[in-house]
PDB file of C-alpha atoms in Angstrom:
ATOM      1  CA  MET A   1     113.318 110.377 113.383  1.00 59.00           C
ATOM      2  CA  PRO A   2     116.670 111.505 112.400  1.00 71.00           C
ATOM      3  CA  LYS A   3     116.401 111.173 108.429  1.00 81.00           C
ATOM      4  CA  HIS A   4     119.214 112.759 105.824  1.00 85.00           C
ATOM      5  CA  THR A   5     118.643 112.558 102.252  1.00 89.00           C
ATOM      6  CA  ILE A   6     121.395 112.453 100.130  1.00 89.00           C
ATOM      7  CA  ASN A   7     121.156 113.763  96.273  1.00 89.00           C
ATOM      8  CA  PRO A   8     124.726 113.359  94.703  1.00 90.00           C
ATOM      9  CA  PRO A   9     125.339 115.580  91.821  1.00 93.00           C
ATOM     10  CA  ASP A  10     126.348 112.635  89.947  1.00 90.00           C
ATOM     11  CA  LEU A  11     123.508 110.833  90.109  1.00 89.00           C
ATOM     12  CA  PHE A  12     120.224 112.190  87.930  1.00 84.00           C
ATOM     13  CA  ASN A  13     118.096 115.011  89.725  1.00 92.00           C
ATOM     14  CA  SER A  14     115.455 112.818  91.058  1.00 91.00           C
ATOM     15  CA  LEU A  15     114.004 115.651  93.251  1.00 92.00           C
ATOM     16  CA  GLN A  16     112.611 117.235  90.248  1.00 91.00           C
ATOM     17  CA  TYR A  17     110.171 114.222  90.161  1.00 90.00           C
ATOM     18  CA  GLY A  18     109.689 114.192  93.949  1.00 89.00           C
ATOM     19  CA  PHE A  19     112.036 111.513  95.456  1.00 86.00           C
ATOM     20  CA  SER A  20     115.679 111.458  96.698  1.00 88.00           C
ATOM     21  CA  GLN A  21     118.460 109.036  95.455  1.00 87.00           C
ATOM     22  CA  ILE A  22     119.587 108.156  99.061  1.00 87.00           C
ATOM     23  CA  VAL A  23     117.746 108.349 102.318  1.00 85.00           C
ATOM     24  CA  VAL A  24     119.546 107.512 105.722  1.00 87.00           C
ATOM     25  CA  SER A  25     117.872 107.028 108.876  1.00 82.00           C
ATOM     26  CA  GLN A  26     117.829 106.075 112.493  1.00 83.00           C
ATOM     27  CA  GLY A  27     115.378 104.634 114.925  1.00 78.00           C
ATOM     28  CA  SER A  28     114.387 101.985 116.665  1.00 82.00           C
ATOM     29  CA  GLN A  29     111.143 100.722 115.167  1.00 91.00           C
ATOM     30  CA  GLN A  30     110.652  99.942 111.693  1.00 91.00           C
ATOM     31  CA  VAL A  31     107.169 100.265 109.693  1.00 93.00           C
ATOM     32  CA  HIS A  32     106.146  98.453 106.632  1.00 93.00           C
ATOM     33  CA  ILE A  33     103.012  99.496 105.088  1.00 94.00           C
ATOM     34  CA  SER A  34     101.093  97.296 102.808  1.00 94.00           C
ATOM     35  CA  GLY A  35     100.441  99.136  99.106  1.00 95.00           C
ATOM     36  CA  GLN A  36      97.657 101.692  99.728  1.00 96.00           C
ATOM     37  CA  VAL A  37      95.399 102.117  96.654  1.00 97.00           C
ATOM     38  CA  ALA A  38      92.557 104.461  96.166  1.00 97.00           C
ATOM     39  CA  TRP A  39      90.044 102.862  97.925  1.00 95.00           C
ATOM     40  CA  ASP A  40      88.052 104.310 100.640  1.00 94.00           C
ATOM     41  CA  ALA A  41      86.773 102.946 104.189  1.00 91.00           C
ATOM     42  CA  GLN A  42      83.960 101.133 102.568  1.00 94.00           C
ATOM     43  CA  SER A  43      86.327  99.480  99.735  1.00 92.00           C
ATOM     44  CA  GLN A  44      84.974 102.124  97.111  1.00 96.00           C
ATOM     45  CA  ILE A  45      87.020 103.184  94.278  1.00 97.00           C
ATOM     46  CA  ILE A  46      88.071 107.125  94.144  1.00 97.00           C
ATOM     47  CA  GLY A  47      88.479 108.062  90.661  1.00 97.00           C
ATOM     48  CA  PRO A  48      87.744 105.205  88.700  1.00 97.00           C
ATOM     49  CA  GLY A  49      89.814 105.501  85.621  1.00 97.00           C
ATOM     50  CA  ASP A  50      91.477 108.661  86.644  1.00 98.00           C
ATOM     51  CA  LEU A  51      95.330 108.210  87.751  1.00 98.00           C
ATOM     52  CA  ARG A  52      95.965 111.586  89.278  1.00 98.00           C
ATOM     53  CA  ALA A  53      92.786 111.302  91.702  1.00 98.00           C
ATOM     54  CA  GLN A  54      93.734 107.933  92.578  1.00 98.00           C
ATOM     55  CA  THR A  55      97.472 109.314  93.190  1.00 98.00           C
ATOM     56  CA  MET A  56      96.080 111.566  95.343  1.00 98.00           C
ATOM     57  CA  ALA A  57      93.566 109.007  97.418  1.00 98.00           C
ATOM     58  CA  SER A  58      96.532 106.377  97.834  1.00 98.00           C
ATOM     59  CA  PHE A  59      98.874 109.079  99.408  1.00 98.00           C
ATOM     60  CA  GLU A  60      95.899 109.791 101.481  1.00 98.00           C
ATOM     61  CA  ASN A  61      95.614 106.523 102.777  1.00 96.00           C
ATOM     62  CA  LEU A  62      99.393 106.222 103.447  1.00 97.00           C
ATOM     63  CA  ASP A  63      99.269 109.461 105.470  1.00 97.00           C
ATOM     64  CA  ARG A  64      96.510 107.814 107.381  1.00 95.00           C
ATOM     65  CA  ALA A  65      98.374 104.427 107.804  1.00 96.00           C
ATOM     66  CA  ILE A  66     101.482 105.748 108.975  1.00 94.00           C
ATOM     67  CA  GLN A  67      99.385 108.169 111.621  1.00 95.00           C
ATOM     68  CA  HIS A  68      97.826 104.910 113.123  1.00 93.00           C
ATOM     69  CA  ALA A  69     101.588 103.357 113.191  1.00 92.00           C
ATOM     70  CA  GLY A  70     102.467 106.524 115.492  1.00 92.00           C
ATOM     71  CA  GLY A  71     104.052 108.134 113.010  1.00 94.00           C
ATOM     72  CA  THR A  72     104.130 110.719 109.830  1.00 96.00           C
ATOM     73  CA  LEU A  73     105.054 111.189 106.475  1.00 97.00           C
ATOM     74  CA  GLU A  74     108.430 112.712 107.055  1.00 95.00           C
ATOM     75  CA  ASP A  75     109.265 109.348 108.717  1.00 95.00           C
ATOM     76  CA  ILE A  76     108.956 107.440 105.615  1.00 96.00           C
ATOM     77  CA  VAL A  77     112.218 106.634 104.007  1.00 96.00           C
ATOM     78  CA  SER A  78     111.377 104.483 101.251  1.00 97.00           C
ATOM     79  CA  LEU A  79     108.256 103.756  98.674  1.00 98.00           C
ATOM     80  CA  ARG A  80     107.522 101.175  95.884  1.00 98.00           C
ATOM     81  CA  ILE A  81     105.079 102.314  93.392  1.00 98.00           C
ATOM     82  CA  TYR A  82     103.047 100.268  91.003  1.00 98.00           C
ATOM     83  CA  ILE A  83     101.109 101.973  88.514  1.00 98.00           C
ATOM     84  CA  VAL A  84      99.758 100.248  85.595  1.00 98.00           C
ATOM     85  CA  GLN A  85     101.403  99.849  82.281  1.00 98.00           C
ATOM     86  CA  SER A  86      98.394 101.533  80.350  1.00 98.00           C
ATOM     87  CA  VAL A  87      98.755 104.899  82.335  1.00 98.00           C
ATOM     88  CA  ILE A  88     101.892 104.836  82.797  1.00 97.00           C
ATOM     89  CA  ASP A  89     102.390 108.003  80.218  1.00 98.00           C
ATOM     90  CA  GLN A  90     100.641 109.748  83.076  1.00 98.00           C
ATOM     91  CA  ASP A  91     103.419 109.431  85.601  1.00 96.00           C
ATOM     92  CA  ARG A  92     103.031 113.557  86.267  1.00 97.00           C
ATOM     93  CA  TYR A  93     100.415 112.807  88.422  1.00 98.00           C
ATOM     94  CA  VAL A  94     102.713 110.842  90.687  1.00 98.00           C
ATOM     95  CA  THR A  95     105.413 113.214  90.747  1.00 97.00           C
ATOM     96  CA  GLU A  96     102.526 115.383  91.807  1.00 98.00           C
ATOM     97  CA  GLY A  97     101.662 113.412  94.613  1.00 98.00           C
ATOM     98  CA  LEU A  98     105.333 112.968  95.596  1.00 98.00           C
ATOM     99  CA  ARG A  99     106.131 116.735  95.578  1.00 97.00           C
ATOM    100  CA  ARG A 100     102.689 117.549  97.491  1.00 98.00           C
ATOM    101  CA  PHE A 101     102.896 114.633  99.958  1.00 98.00           C
ATOM    102  CA  PHE A 102     106.369 115.090 100.252  1.00 97.00           C
ATOM    103  CA  PRO A 103     107.737 118.953 100.062  1.00 96.00           C
ATOM    104  CA  GLN A 104     110.757 118.535 101.753  1.00 93.00           C
ATOM    105  CA  HIS A 105     113.207 115.564 102.344  1.00 91.00           C
ATOM    106  CA  PRO A 106     111.224 112.950  99.978  1.00 95.00           C
ATOM    107  CA  PRO A 107     111.720 109.161 100.704  1.00 96.00           C
ATOM    108  CA  ALA A 108     113.721 106.853  98.398  1.00 96.00           C
ATOM    109  CA  SER A 109     111.309 105.695  95.820  1.00 97.00           C
ATOM    110  CA  THR A 110     110.846 102.940  93.019  1.00 97.00           C
ATOM    111  CA  TRP A 111     108.640 103.174  90.126  1.00 97.00           C
ATOM    112  CA  ILE A 112     107.167  99.985  88.507  1.00 98.00           C
ATOM    113  CA  ALA A 113     105.149  99.358  85.566  1.00 98.00           C
ATOM    114  CA  VAL A 114     103.013  96.540  85.741  1.00 98.00           C
ATOM    115  CA  PRO A 115     100.246  94.966  83.435  1.00 98.00           C
ATOM    116  CA  ALA A 116      97.646  94.882  86.267  1.00 98.00           C
ATOM    117  CA  LEU A 117      97.052  95.407  89.955  1.00 98.00           C
ATOM    118  CA  SER A 118      94.820  92.922  92.365  1.00 95.00           C
ATOM    119  CA  MET A 119      91.665  94.543  91.323  1.00 96.00           C
ATOM    120  CA  PRO A 120      90.590  95.669  87.597  1.00 96.00           C
ATOM    121  CA  ASP A 121      89.939  99.527  88.914  1.00 97.00           C
ATOM    122  CA  PHE A 122      93.427 100.051  90.459  1.00 98.00           C
ATOM    123  CA  LEU A 123      95.538 102.169  88.645  1.00 98.00           C
ATOM    124  CA  ILE A 124      98.107 102.745  91.280  1.00 98.00           C
ATOM    125  CA  GLU A 125      99.662 100.864  94.484  1.00 98.00           C
ATOM    126  CA  ILE A 126     102.067 102.658  97.157  1.00 98.00           C
ATOM    127  CA  GLU A 127     104.084 100.493  99.535  1.00 97.00           C
ATOM    128  CA  ALA A 128     106.141 102.002 102.147  1.00 97.00           C
ATOM    129  CA  PHE A 129     108.888 101.660 104.621  1.00 96.00           C
ATOM    130  CA  ALA A 130     109.507 103.919 107.656  1.00 95.00           C
ATOM    131  CA  VAL A 131     111.583 104.223 110.595  1.00 94.00           C
ATOM    132  CA  LEU A 132     110.389 105.805 113.929  1.00 92.00           C
ATOM    133  CA  ALA A 133     111.841 106.882 117.068  1.00 83.00           C
ATOM    134  CA  GLY A 134     110.758 104.940 120.137  1.00 69.00           C
ATOM    135  CA  ASP A 135     109.806 101.986 120.862  1.00 59.00           C
ATOM    136  CA  ILE A 136     106.761  99.613 119.438  1.00 54.00           C
ATOM    137  CA  GLN A 137     103.261 100.830 120.431  1.00 53.00           C
TER     138      GLN A 137
END
């Protein structure tokens, strides 16, 4: 899928945080991925109370989800990341995850602090939008 990132010098340097200011994409298949959390396949929490562990597990689940849709992390054009307010001061782990999973041409990203997520143990939830070349499978 053709994807082009734009990070103009007259906007703040978002690359240091692991995301792009603008992503332009072209393709014929849109993929909307529900918020991924730090649950394993048996709905067991990974890293209870640990934002870093939950961030990495959430990105790993996102990677699995996009692969099941026929794409890769490179096809993701935007993310919406919900972080529980009580751990927002640890947002460096979100940056670490973004830079690890999206080392080149990172997606656009919005980070939202929330009072809580759907389960008390969840500290982060990552929703994604991707554009794939080709027809729906």
